[in-house]
PDB file of C-alpha atoms and ligand atoms in Angstrom:
ATOM      1  CA  MET A1180       6.013 -19.291  17.531  1.00 92.00           C
ATOM      2  CA  HIS A1181       3.347 -20.223  15.539  1.00 97.00           C
ATOM      3  CA  ILE A1182       3.006 -19.279  11.710  1.00 98.00           C
ATOM      4  CA  LEU A1183      -0.390 -17.626  11.264  1.00 98.00           C
ATOM      5  CA  ASP A1184      -0.907 -19.675   7.320  1.00 98.00           C
ATOM      6  CA  GLY A1185      -3.066 -17.244   5.781  1.00 98.00           C
ATOM      7  CA  LYS A1186      -2.891 -18.998   2.822  1.00 98.00           C
ATOM      8  CA  ALA A1187      -3.840 -22.418   3.849  1.00 98.00           C
ATOM      9  CA  THR A1188      -6.985 -20.513   6.007  1.00 98.00           C
ATOM     10  CA  ALA A1189      -8.390 -18.617   2.158  1.00 98.00           C
ATOM     11  CA  ASP A1190      -7.286 -21.922   0.911  1.00 98.00           C
ATOM     12  CA  GLU A1191      -9.861 -24.114   2.967  1.00 98.00           C
ATOM     13  CA  ILE A1192     -12.619 -20.804   3.249  1.00 98.00           C
ATOM     14  CA  ARG A1193     -11.812 -21.099  -0.594  1.00 98.00           C
ATOM     15  CA  LYS A1194     -12.449 -24.917  -0.874  1.00 98.00           C
ATOM     16  CA  GLU A1195     -15.991 -24.359   0.954  1.00 98.00           C
ATOM     17  CA  LEU A1196     -17.500 -21.496  -1.286  1.00 98.00           C
ATOM     18  CA  ALA A1197     -16.460 -24.047  -4.345  1.00 98.00           C
ATOM     19  CA  GLU A1198     -18.399 -26.105  -3.143  1.00 98.00           C
ATOM     20  CA  ALA A1199     -21.401 -24.058  -2.537  1.00 97.00           C
ATOM     21  CA  VAL A1200     -22.028 -22.900  -5.933  1.00 97.00           C
ATOM     22  CA  GLN A1201     -21.340 -26.919  -6.299  1.00 97.00           C
ATOM     23  CA  GLU A1202     -24.372 -26.731  -4.982  1.00 97.00           C
ATOM     24  CA  ARG A1203     -25.877 -23.299  -6.698  1.00 95.00           C
ATOM     25  CA  LYS A1204     -25.194 -25.093 -10.359  1.00 95.00           C
ATOM     26  CA  LYS A1205     -26.349 -28.476  -8.742  1.00 97.00           C
ATOM     27  CA  ASN A1206     -30.102 -26.417  -8.029  1.00 95.00           C
ATOM     28  CA  GLY A1207     -29.258 -24.548 -11.006  1.00 95.00           C
ATOM     29  CA  LYS A1208     -29.677 -21.692  -8.953  1.00 95.00           C
ATOM     30  CA  LYS A1209     -26.947 -17.882 -10.394  1.00 93.00           C
ATOM     31  CA  ILE A1210     -23.376 -17.916 -10.319  1.00 96.00           C
ATOM     32  CA  PRO A1211     -22.791 -15.414  -8.642  1.00 97.00           C
ATOM     33  CA  HIS A1212     -20.554 -12.712 -10.529  1.00 98.00           C
ATOM     34  CA  LEU A1213     -17.988 -10.288  -9.596  1.00 98.00           C
ATOM     35  CA  ALA A1214     -16.595  -7.884 -11.904  1.00 98.00           C
ATOM     36  CA  ALA A1215     -13.533  -5.678 -10.948  1.00 98.00           C
ATOM     37  CA  ILE A1216     -12.066  -1.598 -11.992  1.00 98.00           C
ATOM     38  CA  LEU A1217      -8.372  -1.026 -12.381  1.00 98.00           C
ATOM     39  CA  VAL A1218      -7.558   2.643 -13.406  1.00 98.00           C
ATOM     40  CA  GLY A1219      -3.621   2.155 -15.150  1.00 98.00           C
ATOM     41  CA  ASN A1220      -0.869   0.141 -14.714  1.00 95.00           C
ATOM     42  CA  ASP A1221      -0.276   0.194 -10.902  1.00 92.00           C
ATOM     43  CA  GLY A1222       1.991  -2.830  -9.936  1.00 89.00           C
ATOM     44  CA  GLY A1223       0.565  -3.464  -6.635  1.00 90.00           C
ATOM     45  CA  SER A1224      -3.294  -2.439  -8.301  1.00 95.00           C
ATOM     46  CA  LEU A1225      -2.319  -5.023 -10.997  1.00 94.00           C
ATOM     47  CA  THR A1226      -0.407  -8.057  -8.351  1.00 92.00           C
ATOM     48  CA  TYR A1227      -3.681  -7.587  -6.338  1.00 94.00           C
ATOM     49  CA  VAL A1228      -6.895  -7.734  -9.286  1.00 97.00           C
ATOM     50  CA  GLY A1229      -5.293 -10.635 -11.321  1.00 97.00           C
ATOM     51  CA  ALA A1230      -5.429 -12.455  -7.713  1.00 97.00           C
ATOM     52  CA  LYS A1231      -9.070 -11.393  -6.907  1.00 98.00           C
ATOM     53  CA  VAL A1232     -10.251 -12.590 -10.355  1.00 98.00           C
ATOM     54  CA  LYS A1233      -8.006 -15.816 -10.174  1.00 98.00           C
ATOM     55  CA  ALA A1234      -9.301 -16.561  -7.466  1.00 98.00           C
ATOM     56  CA  CYS A1235     -13.054 -16.529  -8.876  1.00 98.00           C
ATOM     57  CA  ASP A1236     -12.339 -19.016 -11.809  1.00 98.00           C
ATOM     58  CA  GLN A1237     -10.658 -20.969  -8.878  1.00 97.00           C
ATOM     59  CA  ILE A1238     -14.079 -21.303  -6.924  1.00 98.00           C
ATOM     60  CA  GLY A1239     -15.854 -20.766  -9.969  1.00 98.00           C
ATOM     61  CA  PHE A1240     -17.420 -17.942  -9.462  1.00 98.00           C
ATOM     62  CA  GLU A1241     -17.961 -15.256 -13.231  1.00 98.00           C
ATOM     63  CA  SER A1242     -15.917 -12.665 -13.145  1.00 98.00           C
ATOM     64  CA  THR A1243     -15.821  -9.335 -15.301  1.00 98.00           C
ATOM     65  CA  LEU A1244     -12.539  -7.274 -15.505  1.00 98.00           C
ATOM     66  CA  ILE A1245     -12.949  -3.273 -16.764  1.00 98.00           C
ATOM     67  CA  ARG A1246      -9.933  -1.211 -17.474  1.00 98.00           C
ATOM     68  CA  TYR A1247      -9.127   1.968 -17.971  1.00 98.00           C
ATOM     69  CA  ASP A1248      -5.597   4.259 -18.087  1.00 98.00           C
ATOM     70  CA  ASP A1249      -4.711   6.471 -16.469  1.00 97.00           C
ATOM     71  CA  SER A1250      -5.789   9.538 -17.706  1.00 98.00           C
ATOM     72  CA  VAL A1251      -9.652   8.286 -17.327  1.00 98.00           C
ATOM     73  CA  PRO A1252     -11.998  11.176 -16.771  1.00 98.00           C
ATOM     74  CA  GLU A1253     -14.122  10.562 -13.554  1.00 98.00           C
ATOM     75  CA  GLU A1254     -17.631  11.002 -15.424  1.00 98.00           C
ATOM     76  CA  ILE A1255     -16.432   7.742 -17.919  1.00 98.00           C
ATOM     77  CA  LEU A1256     -15.682   6.068 -13.819  1.00 98.00           C
ATOM     78  CA  LEU A1257     -19.108   7.305 -12.398  1.00 98.00           C
ATOM     79  CA  ALA A1258     -21.054   6.038 -15.859  1.00 98.00           C
ATOM     80  CA  LYS A1259     -19.834   3.274 -15.404  1.00 98.00           C
ATOM     81  CA  VAL A1260     -20.391   2.527 -12.112  1.00 99.00           C
ATOM     82  CA  GLN A1261     -23.683   3.306 -12.755  1.00 98.00           C
ATOM     83  CA  ALA A1262     -23.980   0.857 -15.119  1.00 98.00           C
ATOM     84  CA  LEU A1263     -22.638  -2.089 -13.393  1.00 98.00           C
ATOM     85  CA  ASN A1264     -25.669  -0.496 -10.592  1.00 98.00           C
ATOM     86  CA  GLU A1265     -27.707  -1.721 -13.122  1.00 98.00           C
ATOM     87  CA  ASP A1266     -26.794  -4.544 -14.253  1.00 98.00           C
ATOM     88  CA  ARG A1267     -29.115  -7.420 -13.009  1.00 96.00           C
ATOM     89  CA  SER A1268     -26.378 -10.004 -14.527  1.00 97.00           C
ATOM     90  CA  ILE A1269     -23.210  -8.492 -11.185  1.00 98.00           C
ATOM     91  CA  ASP A1270     -23.360  -9.569  -8.533  1.00 98.00           C
ATOM     92  CA  GLY A1271     -20.742  -8.175  -6.745  1.00 98.00           C
ATOM     93  CA  PHE A1272     -17.969  -4.678  -8.005  1.00 98.00           C
ATOM     94  CA  ILE A1273     -14.769  -3.382  -6.188  1.00 98.00           C
ATOM     95  CA  VAL A1274     -13.683  -0.366  -8.419  1.00 98.00           C
ATOM     96  CA  GLN A1275      -9.655  -0.920  -6.953  1.00 98.00           C
ATOM     97  CA  LEU A1276      -7.534   1.696  -5.037  1.00 96.00           C
ATOM     98  CA  PRO A1277      -5.795   4.085  -5.418  1.00 96.00           C
ATOM     99  CA  LEU A1278      -6.778   6.100  -8.480  1.00 98.00           C
ATOM    100  CA  PRO A1279      -4.625   9.141 -10.313  1.00 97.00           C
ATOM    101  CA  PRO A1280      -5.108  12.719  -8.777  1.00 97.00           C
ATOM    102  CA  HIS A1281      -7.457  13.461 -11.062  1.00 98.00           C
ATOM    103  CA  ILE A1282     -10.704  11.508  -9.444  1.00 98.00           C
ATOM    104  CA  ASP A1283     -12.416  12.097  -6.416  1.00 98.00           C
ATOM    105  CA  GLU A1284     -11.775   8.723  -4.529  1.00 98.00           C
ATOM    106  CA  MET A1285     -15.114   9.391  -2.195  1.00 97.00           C
ATOM    107  CA  LYS A1286     -17.155   9.981  -4.833  1.00 98.00           C
ATOM    108  CA  ILE A1287     -16.483   7.407  -6.814  1.00 98.00           C
ATOM    109  CA  THR A1288     -17.278   5.204  -4.191  1.00 98.00           C
ATOM    110  CA  GLN A1289     -20.214   6.916  -2.807  1.00 98.00           C
ATOM    111  CA  ALA A1290     -21.709   6.311  -6.381  1.00 98.00           C
ATOM    112  CA  ILE A1291     -21.938   2.730  -5.849  1.00 98.00           C
ATOM    113  CA  ASP A1292     -24.462   0.259  -4.786  1.00 98.00           C
ATOM    114  CA  PRO A1293     -24.172  -0.537  -0.930  1.00 98.00           C
ATOM    115  CA  LYS A1294     -25.552  -3.811  -1.931  1.00 98.00           C
ATOM    116  CA  LYS A1295     -23.780  -3.975  -4.960  1.00 98.00           C
ATOM    117  CA  ASP A1296     -19.603  -2.531  -2.804  1.00 98.00           C
ATOM    118  CA  VAL A1297     -18.740  -6.045  -1.378  1.00 98.00           C
ATOM    119  CA  ASP A1298     -15.633  -4.325  -0.593  1.00 97.00           C
ATOM    120  CA  GLY A1299     -17.390  -2.757   2.168  1.00 98.00           C
ATOM    121  CA  PHE A1300     -16.166   1.099   1.773  1.00 98.00           C
ATOM    122  CA  HIS A1301     -19.739   2.890   1.337  1.00 98.00           C
ATOM    123  CA  PRO A1302     -20.244   5.090   3.598  1.00 98.00           C
ATOM    124  CA  VAL A1303     -23.885   3.279   4.414  1.00 98.00           C
ATOM    125  CA  ASN A1304     -21.934  -0.251   5.095  1.00 98.00           C
ATOM    126  CA  LEU A1305     -18.812   0.923   7.161  1.00 98.00           C
ATOM    127  CA  GLY A1306     -22.373   2.874   9.181  1.00 97.00           C
ATOM    128  CA  ASN A1307     -23.982  -0.719   9.291  1.00 97.00           C
ATOM    129  CA  MET A1308     -20.926  -2.332  10.620  1.00 96.00           C
ATOM    130  CA  VAL A1309     -20.486   0.547  14.062  1.00 96.00           C
ATOM    131  CA  LEU A1310     -23.512   0.035  14.360  1.00 95.00           C
ATOM    132  CA  ASN A1311     -23.602  -3.796  14.492  1.00 93.00           C
ATOM    133  CA  LEU A1312     -26.734  -4.009  11.432  1.00 96.00           C
ATOM    134  CA  PRO A1313     -26.231  -5.982   8.952  1.00 96.00           C
ATOM    135  CA  GLY A1314     -23.986  -5.247   5.704  1.00 97.00           C
ATOM    136  CA  PHE A1315     -20.773  -5.680   4.048  1.00 98.00           C
ATOM    137  CA  LEU A1316     -17.679  -4.827   6.205  1.00 98.00           C
ATOM    138  CA  PRO A1317     -14.704  -4.236   5.099  1.00 98.00           C
ATOM    139  CA  ALA A1318     -12.808  -7.435   3.256  1.00 96.00           C
ATOM    140  CA  THR A1319      -9.236  -6.882   5.121  1.00 98.00           C
ATOM    141  CA  PRO A1320     -10.794  -6.216   8.389  1.00 98.00           C
ATOM    142  CA  ALA A1321     -12.865  -9.645   7.827  1.00 98.00           C
ATOM    143  CA  GLY A1322      -9.778 -10.963   6.648  1.00 98.00           C
ATOM    144  CA  ILE A1323      -7.586 -10.821   9.618  1.00 98.00           C
ATOM    145  CA  LEU A1324     -10.745 -11.388  11.920  1.00 98.00           C
ATOM    146  CA  GLU A1325     -11.348 -14.980  10.094  1.00 98.00           C
ATOM    147  CA  LEU A1326      -8.132 -15.901  10.347  1.00 98.00           C
ATOM    148  CA  LEU A1327      -8.480 -14.767  14.260  1.00 98.00           C
ATOM    149  CA  LYS A1328     -11.029 -16.738  13.985  1.00 98.00           C
ATOM    150  CA  ARG A1329     -10.246 -20.232  12.203  1.00 98.00           C
ATOM    151  CA  ASN A1330      -6.814 -20.480  13.986  1.00 97.00           C
ATOM    152  CA  LYS A1331      -8.879 -20.550  17.306  1.00 98.00           C
ATOM    153  CA  ILE A1332      -6.785 -17.139  18.852  1.00 98.00           C
ATOM    154  CA  GLU A1333      -9.222 -15.746  22.033  1.00 98.00           C
ATOM    155  CA  THR A1334      -9.613 -11.867  21.307  1.00 98.00           C
ATOM    156  CA  GLU A1335     -12.221 -11.414  24.529  1.00 98.00           C
ATOM    157  CA  GLY A1336     -10.383  -8.614  26.831  1.00 98.00           C
ATOM    158  CA  LYS A1337      -7.239  -8.686  25.509  1.00 98.00           C
ATOM    159  CA  ASN A1338      -5.742  -4.761  25.141  1.00 98.00           C
ATOM    160  CA  CYS A1339      -5.535  -4.327  20.352  1.00 99.00           C
ATOM    161  CA  VAL A1340      -3.014  -1.629  19.109  1.00 99.00           C
ATOM    162  CA  ILE A1341      -3.533  -1.200  16.418  1.00 99.00           C
ATOM    163  CA  LEU A1342      -1.183   0.508  13.617  1.00 98.00           C
ATOM    164  CA  GLY A1343      -2.362   3.343  10.668  1.00 98.00           C
ATOM    165  CA  ARG A1344      -6.081   4.597  10.689  1.00 98.00           C
ATOM    166  CA  SER A1345      -6.231   4.132   7.482  1.00 97.00           C
ATOM    167  CA  ASN A1346     -10.441   4.228   6.480  1.00 96.00           C
ATOM    168  CA  ILE A1347     -10.312   0.555   4.602  1.00 96.00           C
ATOM    169  CA  VAL A1348      -7.843  -0.901   7.643  1.00 98.00           C
ATOM    170  CA  GLY A1349      -7.371   0.814   9.959  1.00 98.00           C
ATOM    171  CA  THR A1350     -10.509   2.362  11.082  1.00 98.00           C
ATOM    172  CA  PRO A1351     -12.741  -0.218  10.571  1.00 98.00           C
ATOM    173  CA  LEU A1352     -10.822  -2.683  12.693  1.00 98.00           C
ATOM    174  CA  SER A1353     -10.505  -0.176  14.870  1.00 98.00           C
ATOM    175  CA  ILE A1354     -14.388  -0.821  15.521  1.00 98.00           C
ATOM    176  CA  MET A1355     -14.584  -4.495  14.179  1.00 98.00           C
ATOM    177  CA  LEU A1356     -12.562  -5.850  17.549  1.00 98.00           C
ATOM    178  CA  GLY A1357     -13.889  -4.057  19.482  1.00 98.00           C
ATOM    179  CA  ARG A1358     -17.447  -4.776  19.362  1.00 96.00           C
ATOM    180  CA  ASN A1359     -19.560  -7.558  21.674  1.00 96.00           C
ATOM    181  CA  ALA A1360     -18.675 -10.255  19.322  1.00 95.00           C
ATOM    182  CA  ASN A1361     -16.656 -12.531  18.805  1.00 96.00           C
ATOM    183  CA  PRO A1362     -13.842 -11.963  17.142  1.00 98.00           C
ATOM    184  CA  GLY A1363     -14.107  -9.443  18.990  1.00 98.00           C
ATOM    185  CA  ASN A1364     -14.276  -7.291  22.708  1.00 98.00           C
ATOM    186  CA  CYS A1365     -11.190  -6.068  22.577  1.00 98.00           C
ATOM    187  CA  THR A1366      -9.073  -2.366  23.745  1.00 98.00           C
ATOM    188  CA  VAL A1367      -8.186  -0.772  21.346  1.00 98.00           C
ATOM    189  CA  THR A1368      -5.593   1.826  20.808  1.00 98.00           C
ATOM    190  CA  LEU A1369      -5.110   3.064  17.369  1.00 98.00           C
ATOM    191  CA  ALA A1370      -2.698   4.012  16.275  1.00 98.00           C
ATOM    192  CA  HIS A1371      -1.132   6.689  14.135  1.00 98.00           C
ATOM    193  CA  SER A1372       1.468   9.043  12.652  1.00 96.00           C
ATOM    194  CA  ARG A1373       0.314  11.869  15.680  1.00 98.00           C
ATOM    195  CA  THR A1374       1.236   9.254  17.617  1.00 98.00           C
ATOM    196  CA  LYS A1375       3.247   9.603  21.050  1.00 98.00           C
ATOM    197  CA  ASN A1376       5.335   6.828  22.737  1.00 98.00           C
ATOM    198  CA  ILE A1377       4.650   4.489  20.098  1.00 98.00           C
ATOM    199  CA  ARG A1378       6.695   2.233  21.487  1.00 98.00           C
ATOM    200  CA  GLU A1379       5.358   1.605  24.987  1.00 98.00           C
ATOM    201  CA  ILE A1380       1.635   1.843  23.227  1.00 98.00           C
ATOM    202  CA  CYS A1381       2.916  -1.057  21.117  1.00 98.00           C
ATOM    203  CA  LEU A1382       4.425  -2.778  23.710  1.00 98.00           C
ATOM    204  CA  SER A1383       1.342  -3.626  26.042  1.00 98.00           C
ATOM    205  CA  ALA A1384      -0.013  -5.049  23.263  1.00 98.00           C
ATOM    206  CA  ASP A1385      -1.791  -9.304  22.796  1.00 99.00           C
ATOM    207  CA  ILE A1386      -2.784  -8.661  19.990  1.00 99.00           C
ATOM    208  CA  LEU A1387      -0.325  -5.923  17.713  1.00 99.00           C
ATOM    209  CA  ILE A1388      -1.739  -4.806  14.114  1.00 99.00           C
ATOM    210  CA  ALA A1389       0.141  -2.739  11.795  1.00 98.00           C
ATOM    211  CA  ALA A1390      -1.418  -1.302   9.045  1.00 98.00           C
ATOM    212  CA  ILE A1391       0.958   1.899   7.893  1.00 98.00           C
ATOM    213  CA  GLY A1392       3.138   0.687   4.779  1.00 97.00           C
ATOM    214  CA  GLN A1393       6.164   1.307   6.656  1.00 98.00           C
ATOM    215  CA  PRO A1394       8.540  -1.948   5.907  1.00 97.00           C
ATOM    216  CA  ASP A1395      10.474  -3.342   8.932  1.00 98.00           C
ATOM    217  CA  PHE A1396       8.783   0.166  11.495  1.00 98.00           C
ATOM    218  CA  VAL A1397       7.505  -3.158  13.588  1.00 98.00           C
ATOM    219  CA  SER A1398      11.132  -4.120  15.487  1.00 98.00           C
ATOM    220  CA  ALA A1399      11.507  -6.751  18.180  1.00 98.00           C
ATOM    221  CA  ASP A1400      12.141  -3.718  20.966  1.00 98.00           C
ATOM    222  CA  MET A1401       8.281  -2.887  21.026  1.00 98.00           C
ATOM    223  CA  VAL A1402       6.348  -6.057  20.909  1.00 98.00           C
ATOM    224  CA  LYS A1403       5.331  -8.192  24.130  1.00 98.00           C
ATOM    225  CA  GLU A1404       6.568 -11.706  24.697  1.00 98.00           C
ATOM    226  CA  GLY A1405       4.275 -14.325  23.481  1.00 98.00           C
ATOM    227  CA  ALA A1406       2.002 -11.596  21.831  1.00 98.00           C
ATOM    228  CA  VAL A1407       0.155 -11.723  18.514  1.00 98.00           C
ATOM    229  CA  VAL A1408       1.448  -9.901  15.666  1.00 98.00           C
ATOM    230  CA  ILE A1409      -0.103  -9.103  12.485  1.00 99.00           C
ATOM    231  CA  ASP A1410       1.465  -8.482   9.156  1.00 98.00           C
ATOM    232  CA  VAL A1411      -0.478  -6.138   6.740  1.00 98.00           C
ATOM    233  CA  GLY A1412       2.001  -4.422   5.303  1.00 97.00           C
ATOM    234  CA  THR A1413       2.427  -5.216   0.919  1.00 95.00           C
ATOM    235  CA  THR A1414       5.946  -2.602   0.267  1.00 94.00           C
ATOM    236  CA  ARG A1415       7.560  -3.518  -3.143  1.00 93.00           C
ATOM    237  CA  VAL A1416      11.774  -3.759  -2.500  1.00 94.00           C
ATOM    238  CA  GLU A1417      13.282  -3.570  -4.749  1.00 96.00           C
ATOM    239  CA  ASP A1418      15.379  -7.833  -5.222  1.00 96.00           C
ATOM    240  CA  ALA A1419      17.863  -8.036  -7.399  1.00 97.00           C
ATOM    241  CA  SER A1420      18.436 -11.539  -6.198  1.00 97.00           C
ATOM    242  CA  ARG A1421      14.865 -12.187  -8.081  1.00 97.00           C
ATOM    243  CA  ALA A1422      14.456 -12.355 -11.219  1.00 96.00           C
ATOM    244  CA  ARG A1423      11.194 -10.039 -11.303  1.00 94.00           C
ATOM    245  CA  GLY A1424      14.177  -7.610  -9.351  1.00 96.00           C
ATOM    246  CA  TRP A1425      10.951  -6.805  -6.398  1.00 95.00           C
ATOM    247  CA  ARG A1426      10.369  -8.891  -3.100  1.00 95.00           C
ATOM    248  CA  LEU A1427       7.170  -7.866  -0.850  1.00 95.00           C
ATOM    249  CA  LYS A1428       8.249  -6.088   2.785  1.00 96.00           C
ATOM    250  CA  GLY A1429       5.366  -6.512   5.695  1.00 98.00           C
ATOM    251  CA  ASP A1430       5.004  -4.063   8.950  1.00 98.00           C
ATOM    252  CA  VAL A1431       6.655  -5.641  10.486  1.00 98.00           C
ATOM    253  CA  ASN A1432      10.336  -6.885  11.491  1.00 98.00           C
ATOM    254  CA  PHE A1433       9.375 -10.069  10.569  1.00 98.00           C
ATOM    255  CA  GLU A1434      13.563 -12.073  11.765  1.00 98.00           C
ATOM    256  CA  GLU A1435      13.405 -10.757  14.586  1.00 98.00           C
ATOM    257  CA  VAL A1436       9.992 -10.692  16.546  1.00 98.00           C
ATOM    258  CA  SER A1437       8.508 -13.744  15.373  1.00 98.00           C
ATOM    259  CA  LYS A1438      11.838 -15.153  17.957  1.00 98.00           C
ATOM    260  CA  LYS A1439       8.637 -12.975  20.481  1.00 97.00           C
ATOM    261  CA  CYS A1440       5.652 -13.764  19.702  1.00 97.00           C
ATOM    262  CA  SER A1441       2.950 -16.035  20.090  1.00 98.00           C
ATOM    263  CA  PHE A1442       2.258 -15.475  16.307  1.00 98.00           C
ATOM    264  CA  ILE A1443       2.456 -14.735  12.549  1.00 98.00           C
ATOM    265  CA  THR A1444       1.217 -13.698   9.441  1.00 98.00           C
ATOM    266  CA  PRO A1445       3.915 -13.837   6.628  1.00 98.00           C
ATOM    267  CA  VAL A1446       4.247 -11.723   4.720  1.00 98.00           C
ATOM    268  CA  PRO A1447       3.379 -12.919   1.204  1.00 96.00           C
ATOM    269  CA  GLY A1448       1.108 -15.536   2.629  1.00 97.00           C
ATOM    270  CA  GLY A1449      -0.416 -13.549   5.780  1.00 98.00           C
ATOM    271  CA  VAL A1450      -3.521 -11.278   5.146  1.00 98.00           C
ATOM    272  CA  GLY A1451      -3.322 -10.984   1.873  1.00 97.00           C
ATOM    273  CA  PRO A1452      -5.019 -14.632   1.137  1.00 98.00           C
ATOM    274  CA  MET A1453      -7.387 -13.744   3.472  1.00 98.00           C
ATOM    275  CA  THR A1454      -8.242 -10.134   1.451  1.00 98.00           C
ATOM    276  CA  ILE A1455      -9.147 -11.642  -1.233  1.00 98.00           C
ATOM    277  CA  ALA A1456     -11.030 -15.338   0.640  1.00 98.00           C
ATOM    278  CA  SER A1457     -12.744 -12.014   2.522  1.00 98.00           C
ATOM    279  CA  LEU A1458     -13.777 -10.698  -1.060  1.00 98.00           C
ATOM    280  CA  MET A1459     -15.430 -13.279  -2.086  1.00 98.00           C
ATOM    281  CA  ILE A1460     -17.137 -14.452   0.978  1.00 98.00           C
ATOM    282  CA  ASN A1461     -19.334 -11.270   0.782  1.00 98.00           C
ATOM    283  CA  THR A1462     -19.749 -11.715  -3.493  1.00 98.00           C
ATOM    284  CA  LEU A1463     -20.945 -14.708  -2.118  1.00 97.00           C
ATOM    285  CA  LYS A1464     -23.165 -12.757   0.048  1.00 97.00           C
ATOM    286  CA  ALA A1465     -24.562 -10.258  -2.006  1.00 97.00           C
ATOM    287  CA  MET A1466     -26.206 -13.086  -5.055  1.00 94.00           C
ATOM    288  CA  GLU A1467     -27.572 -14.784  -1.521  1.00 91.00           C
ATOM    289  CA  LEU A1468     -29.030 -11.007  -0.471  1.00 89.00           C
ATOM    290  CA  LYS A1469     -30.699 -10.669  -4.200  1.00 82.00           C
ATOM    291  CA  GLY A1470     -32.369 -14.223  -2.506  1.00 76.00           C
ATOM    292  CA  LYS A1471     -31.130 -15.715  -6.101  1.00 65.00           C
TER     293      LYS A1471
HETATM  294  N1  LIG B 288      -6.046  -1.012  -2.905  1.00 89.94           N
HETATM  295  C1  LIG B 288      -5.723  -2.086  -1.833  1.00 89.94           C
HETATM  296  N2  LIG B 288      -6.685  -3.152  -0.883  1.00 89.94           N
HETATM  297  C2  LIG B 288      -7.921  -2.524  -1.561  1.00 89.94           C
HETATM  298  C3  LIG B 288      -9.331  -4.021  -1.506  1.00 89.94           C
HETATM  299  O1  LIG B 288      -8.995  -3.728  -0.696  1.00 89.94           O
HETATM  300  N3  LIG B 288     -10.075  -3.626  -2.411  1.00 89.94           N
HETATM  301  C4  LIG B 288      -9.998  -2.257  -3.260  1.00 89.94           C
HETATM  302  N4  LIG B 288     -10.789  -1.704  -4.417  1.00 89.94           N
HETATM  303  N5  LIG B 288      -8.462  -1.435  -3.031  1.00 89.94           N
HETATM  304  C5  LIG B 288      -8.031  -1.221  -2.436  1.00 89.94           C
END
């Protein structure tokens, strides 16, 4: 069994991006600028946004963090999105999800200028992705593909089972892995909460990707010997042995599954850092597309 080290692969990408920034600086060109909107104090969101800002610092991108209280009215958020759309110094921006229940996430997502939508969540970018047209790919699926590619994992002709049909991971990933591309050309099954015989379906997977947010859902008896296992789950579970009182847990029972598979991503240090690396790639691309 080999560990698919997302942190090491993301570090490699960060280094490449840092070099691109240095090159731009040398040539007197603009430095990419990412903005992030964070609403409320959700622990997971704070960690993710913090990691995105830190990655910008490490690479040499400019970043701006905009924070609002949980009670922020939807109109205020929409007005901010509009202001960022019009702000020429900002190349790309994200609105960290989830948002509080009184805010319509889809309305906010649709208000973002697709040319600045570096998360790749806008319907225009998702549509372009489906049609294999240029656009921004959603960060987590793109990060998973990049991880497979850079670690030379063959996908063509493989059976790929994805657990979870979310808008930001499972659904776009199912399309990206089924496309006529490399990575891609998989035969994809998208399994979800209504799927019957989930164990049997998982056992057919050469590549098994779990993105449901249920710690330890995937047990060894669901995994084919020699499969590639990608764990997107990052649930906080109590852990009294840690000073902070919690640790991150994936959707895969790493302990038992790692004994059976050929490759596996750890949690943390697997898909998470690759998501951030993809966001950075998209931010550089957003600026280059503007011809700056
Ligand atoms: N919430 C969980 N993952 C993501 C992500 O990749 N982008 C945003 N904006 N919110 C998220």
